[in-house]
PDB file of C-alpha atoms in Angstrom:
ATOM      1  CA  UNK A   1      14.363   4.787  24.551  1.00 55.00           C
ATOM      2  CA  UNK A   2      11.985   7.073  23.100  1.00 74.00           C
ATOM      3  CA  UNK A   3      12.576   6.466  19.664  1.00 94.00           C
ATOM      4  CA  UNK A   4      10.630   4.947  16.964  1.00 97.00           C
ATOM      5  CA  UNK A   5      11.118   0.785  17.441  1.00 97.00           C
ATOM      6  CA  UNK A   6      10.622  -1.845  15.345  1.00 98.00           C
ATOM      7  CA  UNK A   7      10.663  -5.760  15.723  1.00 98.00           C
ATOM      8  CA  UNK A   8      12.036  -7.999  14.785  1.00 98.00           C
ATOM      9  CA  UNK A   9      14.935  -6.807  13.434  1.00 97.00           C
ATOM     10  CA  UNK A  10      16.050  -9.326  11.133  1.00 97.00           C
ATOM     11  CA  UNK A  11      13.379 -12.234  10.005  1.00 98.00           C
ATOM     12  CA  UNK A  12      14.396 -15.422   7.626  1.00 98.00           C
ATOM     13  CA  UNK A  13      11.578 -17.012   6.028  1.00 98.00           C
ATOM     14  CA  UNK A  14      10.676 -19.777   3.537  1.00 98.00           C
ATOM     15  CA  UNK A  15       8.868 -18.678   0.760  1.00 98.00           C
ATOM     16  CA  UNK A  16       5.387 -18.550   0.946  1.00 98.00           C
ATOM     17  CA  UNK A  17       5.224 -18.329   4.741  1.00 98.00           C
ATOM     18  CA  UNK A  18       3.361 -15.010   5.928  1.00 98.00           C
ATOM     19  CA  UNK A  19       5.285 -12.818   8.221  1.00 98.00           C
ATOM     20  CA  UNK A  20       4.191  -9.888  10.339  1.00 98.00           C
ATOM     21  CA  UNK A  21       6.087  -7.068  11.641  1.00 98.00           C
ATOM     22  CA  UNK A  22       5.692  -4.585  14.083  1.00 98.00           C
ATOM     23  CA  UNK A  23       6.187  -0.500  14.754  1.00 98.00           C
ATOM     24  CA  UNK A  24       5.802   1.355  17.629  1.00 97.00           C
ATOM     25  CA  UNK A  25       6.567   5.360  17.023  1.00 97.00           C
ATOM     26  CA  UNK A  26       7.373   8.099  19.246  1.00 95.00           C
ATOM     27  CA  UNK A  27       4.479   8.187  21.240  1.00 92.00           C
ATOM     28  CA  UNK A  28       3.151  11.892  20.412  1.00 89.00           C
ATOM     29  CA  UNK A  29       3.343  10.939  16.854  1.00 93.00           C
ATOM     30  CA  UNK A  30       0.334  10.689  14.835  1.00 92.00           C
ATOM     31  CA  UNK A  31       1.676  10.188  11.659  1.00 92.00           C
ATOM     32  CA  UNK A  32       2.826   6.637  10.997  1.00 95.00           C
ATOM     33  CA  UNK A  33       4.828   5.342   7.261  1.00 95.00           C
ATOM     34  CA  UNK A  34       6.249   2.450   5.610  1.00 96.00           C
ATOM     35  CA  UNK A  35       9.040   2.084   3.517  1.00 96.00           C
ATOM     36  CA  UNK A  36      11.128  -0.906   1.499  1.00 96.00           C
ATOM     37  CA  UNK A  37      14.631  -0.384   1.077  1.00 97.00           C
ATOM     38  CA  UNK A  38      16.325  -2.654  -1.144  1.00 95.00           C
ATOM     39  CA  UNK A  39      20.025  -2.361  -1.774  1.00 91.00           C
ATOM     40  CA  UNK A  40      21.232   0.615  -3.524  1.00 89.00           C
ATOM     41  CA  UNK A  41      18.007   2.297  -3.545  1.00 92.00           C
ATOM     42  CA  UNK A  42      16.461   4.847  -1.505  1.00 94.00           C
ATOM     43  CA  UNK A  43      13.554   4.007   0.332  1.00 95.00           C
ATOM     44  CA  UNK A  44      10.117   3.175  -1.221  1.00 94.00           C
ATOM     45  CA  UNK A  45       6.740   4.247   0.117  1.00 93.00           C
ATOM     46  CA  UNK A  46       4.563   1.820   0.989  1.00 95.00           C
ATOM     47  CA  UNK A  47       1.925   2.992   3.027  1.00 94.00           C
ATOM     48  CA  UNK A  48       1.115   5.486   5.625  1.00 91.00           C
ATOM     49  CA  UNK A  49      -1.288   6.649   8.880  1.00 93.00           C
ATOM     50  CA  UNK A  50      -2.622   9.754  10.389  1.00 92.00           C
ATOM     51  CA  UNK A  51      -3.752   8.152  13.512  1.00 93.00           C
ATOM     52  CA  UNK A  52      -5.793   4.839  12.866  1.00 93.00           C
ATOM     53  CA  UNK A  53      -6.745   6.427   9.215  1.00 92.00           C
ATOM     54  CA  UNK A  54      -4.425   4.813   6.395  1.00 91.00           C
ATOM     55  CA  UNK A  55      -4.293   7.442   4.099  1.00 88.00           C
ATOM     56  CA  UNK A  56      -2.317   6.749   0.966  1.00 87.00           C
ATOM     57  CA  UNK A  57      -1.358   2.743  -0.057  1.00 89.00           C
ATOM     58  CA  UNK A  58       1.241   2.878  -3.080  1.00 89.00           C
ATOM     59  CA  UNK A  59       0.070   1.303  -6.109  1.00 82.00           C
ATOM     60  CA  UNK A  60       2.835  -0.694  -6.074  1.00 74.00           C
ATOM     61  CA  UNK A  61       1.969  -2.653  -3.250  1.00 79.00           C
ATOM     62  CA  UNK A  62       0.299  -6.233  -3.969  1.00 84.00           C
ATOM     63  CA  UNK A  63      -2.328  -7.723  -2.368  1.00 91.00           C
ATOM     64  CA  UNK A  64      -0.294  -9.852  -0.617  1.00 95.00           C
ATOM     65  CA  UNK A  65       0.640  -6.764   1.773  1.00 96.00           C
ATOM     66  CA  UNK A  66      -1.703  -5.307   4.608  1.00 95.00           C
ATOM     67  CA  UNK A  67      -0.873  -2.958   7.307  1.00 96.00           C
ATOM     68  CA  UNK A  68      -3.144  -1.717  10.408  1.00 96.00           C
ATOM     69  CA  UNK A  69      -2.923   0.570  13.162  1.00 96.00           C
ATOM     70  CA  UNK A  70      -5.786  -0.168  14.787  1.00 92.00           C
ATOM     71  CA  UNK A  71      -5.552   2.162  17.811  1.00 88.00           C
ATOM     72  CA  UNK A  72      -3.744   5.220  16.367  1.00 88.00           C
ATOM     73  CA  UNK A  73      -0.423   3.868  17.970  1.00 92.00           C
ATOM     74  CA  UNK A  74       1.692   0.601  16.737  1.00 97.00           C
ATOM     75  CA  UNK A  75       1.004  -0.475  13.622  1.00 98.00           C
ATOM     76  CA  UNK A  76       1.842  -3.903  11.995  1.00 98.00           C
ATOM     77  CA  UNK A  77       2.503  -4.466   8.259  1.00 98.00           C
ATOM     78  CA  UNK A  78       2.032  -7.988   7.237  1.00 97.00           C
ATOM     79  CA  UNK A  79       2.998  -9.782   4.027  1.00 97.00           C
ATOM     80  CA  UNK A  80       1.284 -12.926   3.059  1.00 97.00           C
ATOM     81  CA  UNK A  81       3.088 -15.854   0.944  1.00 97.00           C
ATOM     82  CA  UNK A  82       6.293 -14.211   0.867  1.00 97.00           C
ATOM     83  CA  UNK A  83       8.029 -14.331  -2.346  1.00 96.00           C
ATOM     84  CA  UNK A  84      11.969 -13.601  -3.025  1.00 96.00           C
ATOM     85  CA  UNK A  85      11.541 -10.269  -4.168  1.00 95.00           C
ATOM     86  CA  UNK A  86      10.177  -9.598  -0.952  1.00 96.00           C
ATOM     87  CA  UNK A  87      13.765  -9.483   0.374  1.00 97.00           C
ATOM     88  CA  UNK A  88      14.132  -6.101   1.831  1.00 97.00           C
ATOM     89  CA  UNK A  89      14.784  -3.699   4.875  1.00 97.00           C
ATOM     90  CA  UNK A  90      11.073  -2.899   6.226  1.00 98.00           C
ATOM     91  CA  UNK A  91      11.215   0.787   7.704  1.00 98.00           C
ATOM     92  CA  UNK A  92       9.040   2.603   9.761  1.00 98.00           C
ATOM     93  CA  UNK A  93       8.963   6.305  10.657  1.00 96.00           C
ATOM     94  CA  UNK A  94       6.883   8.556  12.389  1.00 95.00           C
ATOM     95  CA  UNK A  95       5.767  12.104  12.625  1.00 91.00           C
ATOM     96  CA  UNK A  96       4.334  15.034  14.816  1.00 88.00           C
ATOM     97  CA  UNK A  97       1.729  16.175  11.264  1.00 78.00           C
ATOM     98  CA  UNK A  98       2.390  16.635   8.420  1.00 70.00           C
ATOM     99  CA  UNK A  99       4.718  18.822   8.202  1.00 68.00           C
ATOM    100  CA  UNK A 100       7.658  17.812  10.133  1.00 78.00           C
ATOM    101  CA  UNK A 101      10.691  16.146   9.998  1.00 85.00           C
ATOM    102  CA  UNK A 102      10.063  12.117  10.006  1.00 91.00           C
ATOM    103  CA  UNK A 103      11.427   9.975  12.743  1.00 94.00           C
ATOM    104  CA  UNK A 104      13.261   6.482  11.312  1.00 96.00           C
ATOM    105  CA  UNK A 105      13.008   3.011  13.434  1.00 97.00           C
ATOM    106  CA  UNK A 106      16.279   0.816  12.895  1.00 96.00           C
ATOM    107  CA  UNK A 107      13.986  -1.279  10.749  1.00 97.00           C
ATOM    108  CA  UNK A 108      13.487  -5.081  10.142  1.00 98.00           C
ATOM    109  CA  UNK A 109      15.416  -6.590   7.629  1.00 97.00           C
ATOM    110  CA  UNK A 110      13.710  -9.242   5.418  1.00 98.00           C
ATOM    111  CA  UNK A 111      15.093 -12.170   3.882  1.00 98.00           C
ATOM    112  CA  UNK A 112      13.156 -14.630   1.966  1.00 98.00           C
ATOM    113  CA  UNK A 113      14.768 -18.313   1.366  1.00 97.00           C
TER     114      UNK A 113
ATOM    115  CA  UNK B   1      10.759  10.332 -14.629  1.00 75.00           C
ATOM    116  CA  UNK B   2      11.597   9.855 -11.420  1.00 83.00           C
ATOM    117  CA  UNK B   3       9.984  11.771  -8.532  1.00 89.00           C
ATOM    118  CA  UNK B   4      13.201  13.072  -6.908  1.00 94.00           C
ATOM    119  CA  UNK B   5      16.386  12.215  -9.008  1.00 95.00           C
ATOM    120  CA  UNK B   6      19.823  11.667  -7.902  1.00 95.00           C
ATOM    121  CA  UNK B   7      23.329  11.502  -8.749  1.00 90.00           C
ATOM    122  CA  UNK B   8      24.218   7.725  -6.760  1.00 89.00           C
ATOM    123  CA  UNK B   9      27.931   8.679  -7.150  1.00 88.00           C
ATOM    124  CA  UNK B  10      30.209   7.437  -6.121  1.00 93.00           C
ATOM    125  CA  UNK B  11      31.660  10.530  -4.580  1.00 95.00           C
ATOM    126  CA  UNK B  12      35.600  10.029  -3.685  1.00 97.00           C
ATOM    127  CA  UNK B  13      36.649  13.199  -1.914  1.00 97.00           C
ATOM    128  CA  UNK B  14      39.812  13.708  -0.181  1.00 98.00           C
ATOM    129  CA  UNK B  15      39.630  14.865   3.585  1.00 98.00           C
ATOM    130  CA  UNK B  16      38.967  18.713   3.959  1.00 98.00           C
ATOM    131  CA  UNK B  17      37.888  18.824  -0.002  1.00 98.00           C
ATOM    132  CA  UNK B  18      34.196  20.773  -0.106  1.00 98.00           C
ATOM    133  CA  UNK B  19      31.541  18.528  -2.233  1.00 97.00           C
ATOM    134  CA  UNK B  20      28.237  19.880  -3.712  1.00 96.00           C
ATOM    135  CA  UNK B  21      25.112  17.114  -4.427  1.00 95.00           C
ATOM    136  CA  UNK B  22      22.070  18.288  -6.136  1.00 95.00           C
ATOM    137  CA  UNK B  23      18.428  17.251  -6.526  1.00 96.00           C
ATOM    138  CA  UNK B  24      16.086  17.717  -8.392  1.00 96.00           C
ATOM    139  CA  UNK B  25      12.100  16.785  -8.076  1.00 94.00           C
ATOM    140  CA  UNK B  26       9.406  16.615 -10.375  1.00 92.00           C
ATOM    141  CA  UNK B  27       5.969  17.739  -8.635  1.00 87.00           C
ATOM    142  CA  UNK B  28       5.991  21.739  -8.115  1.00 87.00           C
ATOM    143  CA  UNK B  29       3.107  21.247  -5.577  1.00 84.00           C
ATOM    144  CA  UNK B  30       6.147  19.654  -3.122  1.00 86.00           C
ATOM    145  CA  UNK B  31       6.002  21.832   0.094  1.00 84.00           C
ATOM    146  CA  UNK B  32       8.622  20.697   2.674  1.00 89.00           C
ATOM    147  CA  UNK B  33      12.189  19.682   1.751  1.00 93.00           C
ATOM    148  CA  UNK B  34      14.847  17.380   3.723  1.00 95.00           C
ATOM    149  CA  UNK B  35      18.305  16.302   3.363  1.00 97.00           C
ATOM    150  CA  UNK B  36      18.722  12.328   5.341  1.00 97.00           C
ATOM    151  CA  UNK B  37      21.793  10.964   6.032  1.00 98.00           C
ATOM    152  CA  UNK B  38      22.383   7.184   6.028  1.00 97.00           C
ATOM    153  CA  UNK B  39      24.951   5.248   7.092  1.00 96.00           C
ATOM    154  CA  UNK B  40      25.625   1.710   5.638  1.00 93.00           C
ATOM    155  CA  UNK B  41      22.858  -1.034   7.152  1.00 89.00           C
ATOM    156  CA  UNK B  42      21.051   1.795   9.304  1.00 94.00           C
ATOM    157  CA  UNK B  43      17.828   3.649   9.157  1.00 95.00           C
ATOM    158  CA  UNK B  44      17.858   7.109   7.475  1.00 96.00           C
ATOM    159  CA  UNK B  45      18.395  10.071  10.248  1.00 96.00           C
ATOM    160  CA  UNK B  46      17.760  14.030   9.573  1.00 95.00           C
ATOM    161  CA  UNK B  47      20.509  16.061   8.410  1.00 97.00           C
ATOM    162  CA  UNK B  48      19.057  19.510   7.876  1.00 95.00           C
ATOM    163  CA  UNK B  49      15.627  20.697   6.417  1.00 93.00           C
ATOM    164  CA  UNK B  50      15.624  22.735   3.139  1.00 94.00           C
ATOM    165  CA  UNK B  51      14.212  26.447   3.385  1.00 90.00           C
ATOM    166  CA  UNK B  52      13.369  28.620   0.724  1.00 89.00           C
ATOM    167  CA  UNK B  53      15.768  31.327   1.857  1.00 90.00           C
ATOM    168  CA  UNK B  54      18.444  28.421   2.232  1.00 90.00           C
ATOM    169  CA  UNK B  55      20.010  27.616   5.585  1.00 94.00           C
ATOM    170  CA  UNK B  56      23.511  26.295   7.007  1.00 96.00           C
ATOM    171  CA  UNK B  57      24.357  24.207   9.447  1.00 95.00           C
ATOM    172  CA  UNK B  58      27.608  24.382  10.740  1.00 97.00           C
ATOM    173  CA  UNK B  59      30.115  22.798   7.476  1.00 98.00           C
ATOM    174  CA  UNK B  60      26.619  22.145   5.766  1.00 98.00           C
ATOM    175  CA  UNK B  61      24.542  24.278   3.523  1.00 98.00           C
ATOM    176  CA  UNK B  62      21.281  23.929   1.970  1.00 97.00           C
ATOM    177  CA  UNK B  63      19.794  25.587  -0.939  1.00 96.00           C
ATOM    178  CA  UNK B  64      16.018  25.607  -2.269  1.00 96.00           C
ATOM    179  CA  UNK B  65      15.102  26.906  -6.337  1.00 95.00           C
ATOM    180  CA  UNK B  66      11.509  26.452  -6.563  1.00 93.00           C
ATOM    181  CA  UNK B  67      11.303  27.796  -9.896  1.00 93.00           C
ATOM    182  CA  UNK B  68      14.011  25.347 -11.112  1.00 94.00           C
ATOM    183  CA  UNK B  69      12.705  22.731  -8.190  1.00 94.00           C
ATOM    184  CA  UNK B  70      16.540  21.918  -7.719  1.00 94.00           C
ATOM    185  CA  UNK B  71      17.751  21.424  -4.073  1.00 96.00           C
ATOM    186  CA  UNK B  72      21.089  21.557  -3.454  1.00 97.00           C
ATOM    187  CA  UNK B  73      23.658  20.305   0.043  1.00 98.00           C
ATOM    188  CA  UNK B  74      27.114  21.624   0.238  1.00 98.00           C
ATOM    189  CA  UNK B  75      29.512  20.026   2.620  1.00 98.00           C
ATOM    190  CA  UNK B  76      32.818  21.864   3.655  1.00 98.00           C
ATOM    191  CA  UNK B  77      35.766  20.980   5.042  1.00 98.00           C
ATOM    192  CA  UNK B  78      34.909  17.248   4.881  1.00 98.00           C
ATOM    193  CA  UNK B  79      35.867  14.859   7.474  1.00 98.00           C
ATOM    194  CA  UNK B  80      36.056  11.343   7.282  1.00 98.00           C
ATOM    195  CA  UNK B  81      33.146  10.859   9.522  1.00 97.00           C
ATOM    196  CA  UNK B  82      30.880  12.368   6.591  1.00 98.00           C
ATOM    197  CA  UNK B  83      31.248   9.158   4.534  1.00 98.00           C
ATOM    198  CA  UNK B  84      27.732   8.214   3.932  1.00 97.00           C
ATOM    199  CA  UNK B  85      25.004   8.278   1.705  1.00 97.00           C
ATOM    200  CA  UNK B  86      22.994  11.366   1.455  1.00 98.00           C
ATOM    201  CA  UNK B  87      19.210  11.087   0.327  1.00 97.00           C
ATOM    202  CA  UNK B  88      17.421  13.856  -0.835  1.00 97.00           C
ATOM    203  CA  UNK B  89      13.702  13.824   0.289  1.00 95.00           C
ATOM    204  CA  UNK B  90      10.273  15.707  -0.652  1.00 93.00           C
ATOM    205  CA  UNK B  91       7.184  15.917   0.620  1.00 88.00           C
ATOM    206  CA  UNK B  92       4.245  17.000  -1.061  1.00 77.00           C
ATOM    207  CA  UNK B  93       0.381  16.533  -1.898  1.00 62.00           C
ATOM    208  CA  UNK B  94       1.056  13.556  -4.466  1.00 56.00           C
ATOM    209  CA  UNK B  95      -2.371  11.816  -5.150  1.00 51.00           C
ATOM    210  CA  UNK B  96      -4.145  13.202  -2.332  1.00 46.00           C
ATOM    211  CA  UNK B  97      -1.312  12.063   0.576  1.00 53.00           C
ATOM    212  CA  UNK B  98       0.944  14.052   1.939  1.00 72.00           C
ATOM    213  CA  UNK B  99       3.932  11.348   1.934  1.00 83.00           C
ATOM    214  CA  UNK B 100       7.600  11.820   1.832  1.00 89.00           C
ATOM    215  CA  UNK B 101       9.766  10.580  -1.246  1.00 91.00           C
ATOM    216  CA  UNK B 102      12.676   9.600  -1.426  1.00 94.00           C
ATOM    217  CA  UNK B 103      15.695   9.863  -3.999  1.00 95.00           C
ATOM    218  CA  UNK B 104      17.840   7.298  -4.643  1.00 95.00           C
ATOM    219  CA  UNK B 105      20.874   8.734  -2.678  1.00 96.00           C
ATOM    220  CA  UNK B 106      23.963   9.897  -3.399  1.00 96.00           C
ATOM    221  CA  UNK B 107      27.539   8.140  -1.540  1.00 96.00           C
ATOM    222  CA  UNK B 108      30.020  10.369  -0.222  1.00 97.00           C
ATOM    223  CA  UNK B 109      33.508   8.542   0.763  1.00 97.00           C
ATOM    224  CA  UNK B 110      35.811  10.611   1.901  1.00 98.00           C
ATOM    225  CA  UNK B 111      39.309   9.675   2.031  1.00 97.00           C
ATOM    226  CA  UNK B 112      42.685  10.183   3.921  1.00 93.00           C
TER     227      UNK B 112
END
């Protein structure tokens, strides 16, 4: 499968435990991006990567949220003392620059007890 | 205002019925437009991309009015298998990036 891929897919936590997730887009890809997706709603921009670079964060993103892509190829978003409003479907995506067509894992779907 | 705004629908359409959605997004510096399809509890996928000159794809057509900044999908003949949510997506040099936003999406059902 050459497709973007994301794990885990689904993750129950307690609140206030940390959780980390991981991408891994279609290898040729050097753009990497983030999204929430809560119910209803179209997805939200978190964050995204040209190669290792993290470009743009989204001001709406706490503190409590960090992502990396160290080499310029999976990346990991981590969210520290999860709270219930973190509930949500994490999604990745990737793309060939930046002006293509972007590339959607399955995501991981968040749920915060 | 929202970035890129959406009717959410509900959209109930009987089979073979033709359906319009419509768009519309707020920074004129946007430079590449996308229609995503998204089925319930799975990742958005690419329907078509959005050219100036508009563009079809098979039952589905795409239209582009920069000077309005409207975009516009147009599904005919619609089969059951359309029923879906349809986001409409820019991407454009907000803040420095170069990100893609998202609307809220519209639902299609289409019945028997």
């Amino acid at each position: 499968d050459t497709g973007v891929s994301q794990d885990p897919r689904h993750k129950i936590t307690k609140r206030g435990q940390n959780v980390t997730f991981r991408c891994d887009p279609i290898s040729e890809h050097n753009r990497l991006y983030w999204y929430r997706q809560t119910l209803g709603q179209g997805p939200e921009f978190l964050t995204y990567f040209q190669n290792e670079a993290q470009l743009e964060k989204s001001r709406l993103l706490s503190d409590r949220f960090s992502a990396e892509r160290p080499k310029g190829s999976f990346s990991t978003l981590e969210i520290q003392r999860t709270e219930q409003g973190d509930s949500a479907m994490y999604l990745c995506a990737s793309s060939l620059g930046g002006t293509t067509e972007a590339f959607f894992g399955q995501g991981t779907r968040l749920t915060v007890v | 205002r929202k970035e890129v705004e959406q009717d959410p629908g509900p959209f109930n359409v009987p089979e073979g019925a033709t359906v319009a959605f419509n768009c519309t997004y707020s920074n004129s510096a946007s430079q590449s437009f996308f229609w995503y399809r998204q089925d319930c509890r799975k990742e958005p996928k690419l329907l078509m991309s959005v050219y100036s000159s508009g563009n079809e794809d098979g039952r589905f057509t795409a239209q582009l009015n920069r000077a309005s900044q409207y975009i516009s999908l147009l599904i005919r003949d619609s089969k059951l298998s359309d029923s879906a949510t349809y986001l409409c997506v820019v991407r454009g040099l907000t803040g420095g990036g170069n990100k893609l936003t998202f609307g809220t999406g519209t639902q299609l059902k289409v019945e028997l």
